[in-house]
Short mmCIF file of C-alpha atoms in Angstrom, two decimals:
data_model
loop_
_atom_site.label_atom_id
_atom_site.label_comp_id
_atom_site.label_asym_id
_atom_site.label_seq_id
_atom_site.Cartn_x
_atom_site.Cartn_y
_atom_site.Cartn_z
CA UNK A 1 76.19 -51.14 -54.68
CA UNK A 2 77.94 -52.73 -51.60
CA UNK A 3 76.31 -52.59 -48.25
CA UNK A 4 78.59 -50.96 -45.53
CA UNK A 5 78.96 -53.24 -42.44
CA UNK A 6 77.93 -51.51 -39.32
CA UNK A 7 80.92 -50.90 -37.04
CA UNK A 8 80.44 -52.72 -33.55
CA UNK A 9 80.92 -50.69 -30.42
CA UNK A 10 81.90 -53.15 -27.90
CA UNK A 11 81.39 -50.66 -24.98
CA UNK A 12 77.66 -50.76 -25.84
CA UNK A 13 77.19 -54.45 -25.19
CA UNK A 14 74.25 -55.38 -22.70
CA UNK A 15 75.89 -55.33 -19.22
CA UNK A 16 73.99 -58.70 -18.46
CA UNK A 17 75.82 -60.22 -21.47
CA UNK A 18 79.14 -59.02 -20.42
CA UNK A 19 78.49 -60.48 -16.90
CA UNK A 20 77.41 -63.69 -18.31
CA UNK A 21 80.58 -64.08 -20.40
CA UNK A 22 83.19 -62.99 -17.61
CA UNK A 23 81.55 -65.10 -15.01
CA UNK A 24 82.65 -68.22 -16.83
CA UNK A 25 86.37 -66.86 -17.10
CA UNK A 26 89.21 -66.69 -14.56
CA UNK A 27 90.13 -63.84 -12.15
CA UNK A 28 92.89 -62.73 -14.55
CA UNK A 29 90.62 -62.45 -17.45
CA UNK A 30 88.01 -60.59 -15.41
CA UNK A 31 90.68 -58.12 -14.34
CA UNK A 32 91.58 -57.49 -18.08
CA UNK A 33 87.86 -57.09 -18.89
CA UNK A 34 87.38 -54.43 -16.32
CA UNK A 35 90.29 -52.28 -18.00
CA UNK A 36 88.54 -52.33 -21.40
CA UNK A 37 86.29 -49.51 -20.77
CA UNK A 38 84.22 -47.67 -18.30
CA UNK A 39 80.96 -49.42 -19.16
CA UNK A 40 82.64 -52.85 -18.76
CA UNK A 41 84.15 -51.77 -15.52
CA UNK A 42 80.76 -50.72 -14.18
CA UNK A 43 79.07 -53.99 -15.53
CA UNK A 44 81.69 -56.24 -13.91
CA UNK A 45 81.97 -54.48 -10.61
CA UNK A 46 79.91 -57.10 -8.80
CA UNK A 47 80.99 -60.01 -11.12
CA UNK A 48 82.40 -63.11 -9.34
CA UNK A 49 84.81 -65.24 -11.63
CA UNK A 50 84.60 -68.95 -11.81
CA UNK A 51 85.84 -70.88 -8.95
CA UNK A 52 89.52 -70.51 -8.57
CA UNK A 53 91.40 -73.92 -8.10
CA UNK A 54 95.01 -72.70 -7.68
CA UNK A 55 96.96 -70.91 -4.89
CA UNK A 56 97.88 -67.50 -5.26
CA UNK A 57 100.93 -65.53 -3.61
CA UNK A 58 100.13 -62.25 -1.81
CA UNK A 59 102.80 -59.70 -1.07
CA UNK A 60 102.19 -57.16 1.71
CA UNK A 61 103.40 -53.53 1.49
CA UNK A 62 106.01 -52.37 3.87
CA UNK A 63 105.19 -50.16 6.84
CA UNK A 64 108.37 -48.21 7.14
CA UNK A 65 110.47 -45.63 5.66
CA UNK A 66 111.25 -47.82 2.62
CA UNK A 67 107.63 -47.48 1.44
CA UNK A 68 108.45 -44.46 -0.50
CA UNK A 69 105.25 -44.13 -2.31
CA UNK A 70 102.90 -44.83 0.56
CA UNK A 71 101.83 -47.95 -1.14
CA UNK A 72 98.74 -49.39 0.49
CA UNK A 73 97.95 -52.11 -1.99
CA UNK A 74 99.01 -55.78 -1.97
CA UNK A 75 100.75 -57.40 -5.00
CA UNK A 76 99.12 -60.78 -6.19
CA UNK A 77 100.82 -63.37 -8.27
CA UNK A 78 98.52 -65.85 -10.02
CA UNK A 79 100.52 -68.80 -11.14
CA UNK A 80 98.64 -69.30 -14.49
CA UNK A 81 100.04 -65.85 -15.50
CA UNK A 82 103.67 -66.49 -15.14
CA UNK A 83 104.88 -63.09 -16.30
CA UNK A 84 102.41 -60.73 -14.46
CA UNK A 85 101.35 -59.55 -11.22
CA UNK A 86 98.35 -57.75 -10.12
CA UNK A 87 97.55 -55.07 -7.51
CA UNK A 88 94.70 -55.24 -5.05
CA UNK A 89 92.64 -52.03 -4.41
CA UNK A 90 93.80 -49.43 -1.91
CA UNK A 91 93.42 -51.07 1.51
CA UNK A 92 94.32 -48.05 3.62
CA UNK A 93 97.17 -47.12 5.91
CA UNK A 94 95.46 -49.13 8.84
CA UNK A 95 95.84 -52.26 6.82
CA UNK A 96 99.54 -51.59 6.11
CA UNK A 97 100.24 -51.16 9.75
CA UNK A 98 98.68 -54.61 10.50
CA UNK A 99 100.25 -57.95 10.31
CA UNK A 100 98.68 -61.11 8.54
CA UNK A 101 98.46 -64.08 10.95
CA UNK A 102 96.26 -66.47 9.00
CA UNK A 103 94.37 -66.83 5.75
CA UNK A 104 91.32 -68.79 4.36
CA UNK A 105 89.88 -68.52 0.91
CA UNK A 106 90.04 -64.98 -0.25
CA UNK A 107 90.15 -63.76 3.39
CA UNK A 108 92.98 -62.61 5.62
CA UNK A 109 93.16 -62.66 9.47
CA UNK A 110 94.97 -59.43 10.40
CA UNK A 111 96.38 -58.24 13.70
CA UNK A 112 96.55 -54.57 14.24
CA UNK A 113 98.99 -52.38 16.42
CA UNK A 114 96.58 -52.69 19.43
CA UNK A 115 96.63 -56.37 19.15
CA UNK A 116 92.97 -56.61 17.91
CA UNK A 117 92.18 -58.88 15.18
CA UNK A 118 89.99 -58.35 12.12
CA UNK A 119 89.09 -60.30 8.79
CA UNK A 120 89.41 -58.62 5.33
CA UNK A 121 89.02 -59.58 1.80
CA UNK A 122 91.73 -57.91 -0.05
CA UNK A 123 90.02 -58.44 -3.47
CA UNK A 124 86.70 -56.76 -2.44
CA UNK A 125 87.71 -54.58 0.57
CA UNK A 126 85.02 -56.18 2.77
CA UNK A 127 85.95 -56.14 6.32
CA UNK A 128 84.70 -57.92 9.60
CA UNK A 129 85.75 -56.71 13.01
CA UNK A 130 86.33 -59.13 15.91
CA UNK A 131 85.77 -58.67 19.53
CA UNK A 132 88.49 -57.00 21.42
CA UNK A 133 91.33 -59.33 22.63
CA UNK A 134 92.63 -59.82 26.14
CA UNK A 135 96.00 -58.57 24.78
CA UNK A 136 94.47 -55.38 23.67
CA UNK A 137 92.65 -54.87 26.92
CA UNK A 138 95.55 -55.80 29.26
CA UNK A 139 99.17 -55.81 29.20
CA UNK A 140 100.69 -58.60 27.12
CA UNK A 141 104.23 -60.20 27.58
CA UNK A 142 106.81 -57.90 26.19
CA UNK A 143 108.71 -60.63 24.26
CA UNK A 144 105.54 -61.50 22.12
CA UNK A 145 105.73 -60.10 18.52
CA UNK A 146 102.88 -60.18 16.00
CA UNK A 147 104.54 -62.89 13.97
CA UNK A 148 104.47 -65.18 17.11
CA UNK A 149 100.64 -65.00 17.29
CA UNK A 150 99.38 -68.55 16.69
CA UNK A 151 96.02 -68.30 14.94
CA UNK A 152 93.76 -69.75 12.25
CA UNK A 153 90.75 -68.71 10.30
CA UNK A 154 87.73 -70.29 8.50
CA UNK A 155 85.08 -68.28 6.74
CA UNK A 156 82.15 -69.25 4.41
CA UNK A 157 82.35 -66.89 1.34
CA UNK A 158 78.63 -66.88 0.93
CA UNK A 159 77.03 -66.73 4.41
CA UNK A 160 80.04 -65.05 6.03
CA UNK A 161 79.91 -67.54 9.03
CA UNK A 162 83.36 -67.66 10.47
CA UNK A 163 85.55 -69.21 13.17
CA UNK A 164 88.62 -67.66 14.46
CA UNK A 165 90.94 -69.39 16.98
CA UNK A 166 94.13 -68.10 18.39
CA UNK A 167 96.39 -68.22 21.51
CA UNK A 168 96.38 -65.26 23.81
CA UNK A 169 98.16 -66.93 26.69
CA UNK A 170 95.76 -69.88 26.31
CA UNK A 171 93.46 -70.96 23.34
CA UNK A 172 90.53 -68.99 22.63
CA UNK A 173 87.93 -68.71 19.78
CA UNK A 174 85.23 -66.63 18.53
CA UNK A 175 82.59 -67.04 15.68
CA UNK A 176 79.82 -65.10 13.88
CA UNK A 177 77.33 -63.90 16.45
CA UNK A 178 79.64 -63.85 19.49
CA UNK A 179 80.56 -60.68 21.14
CA UNK A 180 83.58 -61.88 23.04
CA UNK A 181 86.44 -64.42 22.87
CA UNK A 182 85.75 -67.75 24.67
CA UNK A 183 88.33 -69.93 26.16
CA UNK A 184 88.90 -73.53 24.70
CA UNK A 185 89.11 -75.80 27.69
CA UNK A 186 92.09 -78.24 27.70
CA UNK A 187 92.98 -81.39 29.55
CA UNK A 188 96.60 -82.17 30.59
CA UNK A 189 97.56 -78.47 30.94
CA UNK A 190 97.83 -75.72 28.33
CA UNK A 191 101.49 -76.26 27.16
CA UNK A 192 103.06 -73.96 24.57
CA UNK A 193 101.26 -73.73 21.26
CA UNK A 194 103.09 -73.37 17.84
CA UNK A 195 100.46 -74.05 15.19
CA UNK A 196 96.68 -74.19 14.43
CA UNK A 197 94.75 -75.87 11.59
CA UNK A 198 90.96 -76.00 11.24
CA UNK A 199 89.40 -78.63 8.97
CA UNK A 200 85.80 -77.35 8.22
CA UNK A 201 84.43 -80.69 6.84
CA UNK A 202 85.01 -82.59 10.19
CA UNK A 203 84.87 -79.21 12.16
CA UNK A 204 88.06 -80.27 13.97
CA UNK A 205 90.72 -77.90 15.30
CA UNK A 206 94.29 -79.50 15.25
CA UNK A 207 96.96 -77.71 17.40
CA UNK A 208 100.53 -78.47 17.40
CA UNK A 209 102.53 -77.70 20.52
CA UNK A 210 106.40 -77.95 20.98
CA UNK A 211 108.27 -81.02 20.06
CA UNK A 212 107.48 -84.45 21.59
CA UNK A 213 103.95 -83.36 22.51
CA UNK A 214 100.92 -85.12 21.01
CA UNK A 215 98.66 -83.06 18.53
CA UNK A 216 95.75 -81.73 20.47
CA UNK A 217 92.26 -81.86 18.71
CA UNK A 218 89.06 -80.20 19.42
CA UNK A 219 85.71 -80.85 17.76
CA UNK A 220 83.53 -77.85 17.05
CA UNK A 221 80.57 -79.77 15.89
CA UNK A 222 78.54 -78.51 18.91
CA UNK A 223 78.02 -75.25 20.70
CA UNK A 224 81.32 -75.81 22.82
CA UNK A 225 84.40 -77.37 21.61
CA UNK A 226 85.12 -80.77 22.93
CA UNK A 227 88.65 -82.12 23.14
CA UNK A 228 89.29 -85.42 21.35
CA UNK A 229 91.44 -87.95 23.10
CA UNK A 230 95.15 -87.34 22.69
CA UNK A 231 95.77 -91.07 22.55
CA UNK A 232 94.69 -91.04 18.82
CA UNK A 233 97.64 -88.92 17.84
CA UNK A 234 101.36 -89.64 18.39
CA UNK A 235 103.83 -86.95 19.51
CA UNK A 236 105.03 -84.63 16.89
CA UNK A 237 108.72 -84.61 17.11
CA UNK A 238 111.50 -83.62 14.76
CA UNK A 239 114.36 -86.24 14.21
CA UNK A 240 117.07 -85.11 11.75
CA UNK A 241 118.31 -88.58 11.21
CA UNK A 242 115.10 -89.31 9.18
CA UNK A 243 116.95 -87.49 6.44
CA UNK A 244 119.86 -89.96 6.68
CA UNK A 245 120.63 -93.34 5.25
CA UNK A 246 119.73 -96.51 7.06
CA UNK A 247 123.10 -97.96 5.99
CA UNK A 248 125.34 -97.66 9.18
CA UNK A 249 128.52 -96.58 7.49
CA UNK A 250 126.86 -94.18 5.13
CA UNK A 251 124.78 -92.94 8.03
CA UNK A 252 127.84 -91.86 9.87
CA UNK A 253 129.18 -89.98 6.89
CA UNK A 254 125.99 -88.35 6.11
CA UNK A 255 125.41 -87.45 9.84
CA UNK A 256 128.73 -85.52 9.90
CA UNK A 257 127.87 -83.76 6.56
CA UNK A 258 124.30 -82.99 7.78
CA UNK A 259 125.66 -81.24 10.96
CA UNK A 260 128.22 -79.27 9.08
CA UNK A 261 125.68 -78.26 6.38
CA UNK A 262 122.82 -77.42 8.67
CA UNK A 263 121.42 -73.89 8.90
CA UNK A 264 117.86 -74.03 10.18
CA UNK A 265 114.64 -76.09 10.23
CA UNK A 266 110.89 -76.13 11.03
CA UNK A 267 108.20 -78.52 11.91
CA UNK A 268 104.52 -78.28 10.86
CA UNK A 269 101.28 -80.16 10.77
CA UNK A 270 98.82 -80.24 7.83
CA UNK A 271 95.50 -81.73 7.04
CA UNK A 272 94.38 -83.23 3.65
CA UNK A 273 91.21 -81.52 2.35
CA UNK A 274 90.75 -84.79 0.32
CA UNK A 275 91.07 -87.64 2.99
CA UNK A 276 91.07 -85.67 6.23
CA UNK A 277 94.35 -87.30 7.10
CA UNK A 278 96.79 -85.40 9.32
CA UNK A 279 100.38 -85.05 8.07
CA UNK A 280 103.58 -84.01 9.61
CA UNK A 281 106.02 -81.93 7.74
CA UNK A 282 109.64 -81.25 8.37
CA UNK A 283 111.89 -78.86 6.29
CA UNK A 284 115.64 -78.19 6.60
CA UNK A 285 117.62 -75.45 5.20
CA UNK A 286 121.21 -76.41 4.50
CA UNK A 287 124.24 -74.13 3.37
CA UNK A 288 124.22 -72.89 -0.21
CA UNK A 289 120.37 -72.55 -0.19
CA UNK A 290 119.79 -76.30 -0.22
CA UNK A 291 116.33 -77.24 0.99
CA UNK A 292 114.95 -80.64 2.12
CA UNK A 293 111.42 -81.63 3.00
CA UNK A 294 109.88 -84.82 4.68
CA UNK A 295 106.12 -85.52 4.72
CA UNK A 296 104.86 -88.11 7.22
CA UNK A 297 101.45 -89.71 7.68
CA UNK A 298 100.06 -91.46 10.80
CA UNK A 299 100.05 -95.10 10.86
CA UNK A 300 96.39 -95.96 11.74
CA UNK A 301 97.08 -99.08 13.86
CA UNK A 302 100.60 -98.29 15.43
CA UNK A 303 99.76 -94.61 15.82
CA UNK A 304 103.29 -93.71 14.74
CA UNK A 305 104.57 -91.39 12.01
CA UNK A 306 105.75 -92.88 8.82
CA UNK A 307 107.49 -91.05 5.86
CA UNK A 308 105.43 -90.87 2.65
CA UNK A 309 107.13 -90.70 -0.68
CA UNK A 310 104.54 -88.83 -2.48
CA UNK A 311 101.45 -86.54 -2.01
CA UNK A 312 99.92 -88.20 -5.13
CA UNK A 313 97.54 -85.81 -6.87
CA UNK A 314 97.58 -83.33 -4.10
CA UNK A 315 99.59 -80.22 -3.21
CA UNK A 316 100.43 -78.98 0.12
CA UNK A 317 99.84 -75.16 0.85
CA UNK A 318 102.08 -75.04 3.96
CA UNK A 319 101.05 -71.56 4.99
CA UNK A 320 97.47 -72.86 5.40
CA UNK A 321 98.33 -76.23 6.72
CA UNK A 322 96.32 -77.98 4.20
CA UNK A 323 96.68 -80.12 1.01
CA UNK A 324 94.30 -79.53 -2.00
CA UNK A 325 93.54 -81.39 -5.32
CA UNK A 326 96.08 -80.73 -7.96
CA UNK A 327 95.46 -83.27 -10.80
CA UNK A 328 95.28 -81.89 -14.28
CA UNK A 329 94.77 -78.40 -13.03
CA UNK A 330 96.74 -75.59 -14.94
CA UNK A 331 98.71 -73.45 -12.57
CA UNK A 332 99.09 -75.78 -9.66
CA UNK A 333 101.80 -78.55 -9.36
CA UNK A 334 100.68 -81.91 -8.02
CA UNK A 335 103.06 -83.58 -5.30
CA UNK A 336 104.60 -80.23 -4.45
CA UNK A 337 104.82 -77.93 -1.43
CA UNK A 338 104.11 -74.24 -1.71
CA UNK A 339 106.36 -72.55 0.66
CA UNK A 340 106.86 -68.84 1.69
CA UNK A 341 109.57 -68.91 4.42
CA UNK A 342 110.70 -70.35 7.72
CA UNK A 343 108.79 -67.57 9.70
CA UNK A 344 105.98 -65.11 9.09
CA UNK A 345 107.36 -61.90 7.78
CA UNK A 346 109.53 -63.44 5.08
CA UNK A 347 111.13 -60.88 2.77
CA UNK A 348 113.65 -63.13 1.22
CA UNK A 349 112.74 -64.27 -2.33
CA UNK A 350 115.13 -67.19 -1.95
CA UNK A 351 112.69 -68.57 0.68
CA UNK A 352 109.52 -68.36 -1.37
CA UNK A 353 109.19 -71.07 -3.97
CA UNK A 354 107.49 -74.44 -5.03
CA UNK A 355 109.19 -77.50 -3.80
CA UNK A 356 108.69 -80.66 -6.15
CA UNK A 357 108.66 -83.77 -3.87
CA UNK A 358 109.27 -85.87 -7.03
CA UNK A 359 112.51 -84.31 -8.10
CA UNK A 360 113.46 -82.68 -4.68
CA UNK A 361 114.19 -79.55 -6.57
CA UNK A 362 112.87 -76.00 -5.86
CA UNK A 363 110.94 -74.15 -8.66
CA UNK A 364 111.77 -70.31 -7.96
CA UNK A 365 109.03 -67.78 -8.84
CA UNK A 366 109.59 -65.41 -11.69
CA UNK A 367 111.64 -62.32 -11.16
CA UNK A 368 108.72 -60.07 -12.01
CA UNK A 369 107.07 -61.10 -8.63
CA UNK A 370 109.64 -59.63 -6.50
CA UNK A 371 110.80 -56.70 -8.62
CA UNK A 372 107.47 -55.23 -8.48
CA UNK A 373 107.33 -53.94 -5.03
CA UNK A 374 109.22 -53.98 -1.70
CA UNK A 375 107.35 -56.16 0.62
CA UNK A 376 107.12 -57.01 4.36
CA UNK A 377 105.53 -60.39 4.11
CA UNK A 378 104.56 -63.05 1.62
CA UNK A 379 101.83 -65.89 1.88
CA UNK A 380 100.34 -68.50 -0.24
CA UNK A 381 96.58 -68.20 -0.08
CA UNK A 382 93.56 -69.92 -1.94
CA UNK A 383 90.76 -67.55 -3.14
CA UNK A 384 87.52 -69.37 -3.80
CA UNK A 385 88.47 -72.34 -1.55
CA UNK A 386 85.20 -74.26 -0.74
CA UNK A 387 83.17 -71.79 -2.95
#
């Protein structure tokens, strides 16, 4: 007689075993595991996947008449799954009416319609409300739009310690335990601020003002932020001739071509999470959708900006103002720039891509990313950063 083999019912696996297996897998595999059956979905509800090492793209739902299905979820593109997109949980109508102004790790810094800020994790739905802002309490300048708000975010995924800095007429900050916003004192006047980047290892806040002003730096290592001398940082300026040849005759021809072909440009700062080095980044859009990028580092002695040919084994996530390790990691491209548009609120798929600094070519994203939903904004973010 032959003995019948017992049929395995995978839904009856021990929940602890299911969790043990999927904690070693990626987010996308965890997502698939939750869809197998109800018992696995329950077992994996609180499961955290292995540390993510690649940037994801998040597309925000529209808040207008074009949102025909009242969609209140974001769409996620995970580069290791080239032909698929994922949806977050239902984040509610309040979220849809808000604007994303910064990201860190899995968290988004959102600005609501009353100009109050809050932090939310779109993967878990967890939310942290922040103190009421001056712009919410008092009348704000009529020409300021949500996408104009300069802000940055840092948050620890475990302890939920956080730091949020922004500009509400002048730079302010709040952190876990604070019940109000505190002003960041500044020497040499306030100036007009364009970008903020916080580097958690050194606990320094880097702030870029308009062209030809030095980068302002504050140290948050103590209870009160202390401004670092501006003499250590050269002015951040944009010079289009850096894109041109040093040969005089060729320079004149290229300059004429450049002026004719010029469409738009932007200037950024970024901080390396590997070396802590401050970088300056310039990008230019020319006619026929041609893009050019230049990356500069600061000369340690002369304190001037010099062009670098390569980011080496790092990749630049321009939305976050940081570089990250990208060597031998599937799903992230070394010596590349992850870009999502000239301004916040980008809805043009042609402006969302990965730029290869080696070949100077853009790598467009799969069509499935943009055909999946109408969106109001797109950003690269980095779930699991520093986890």
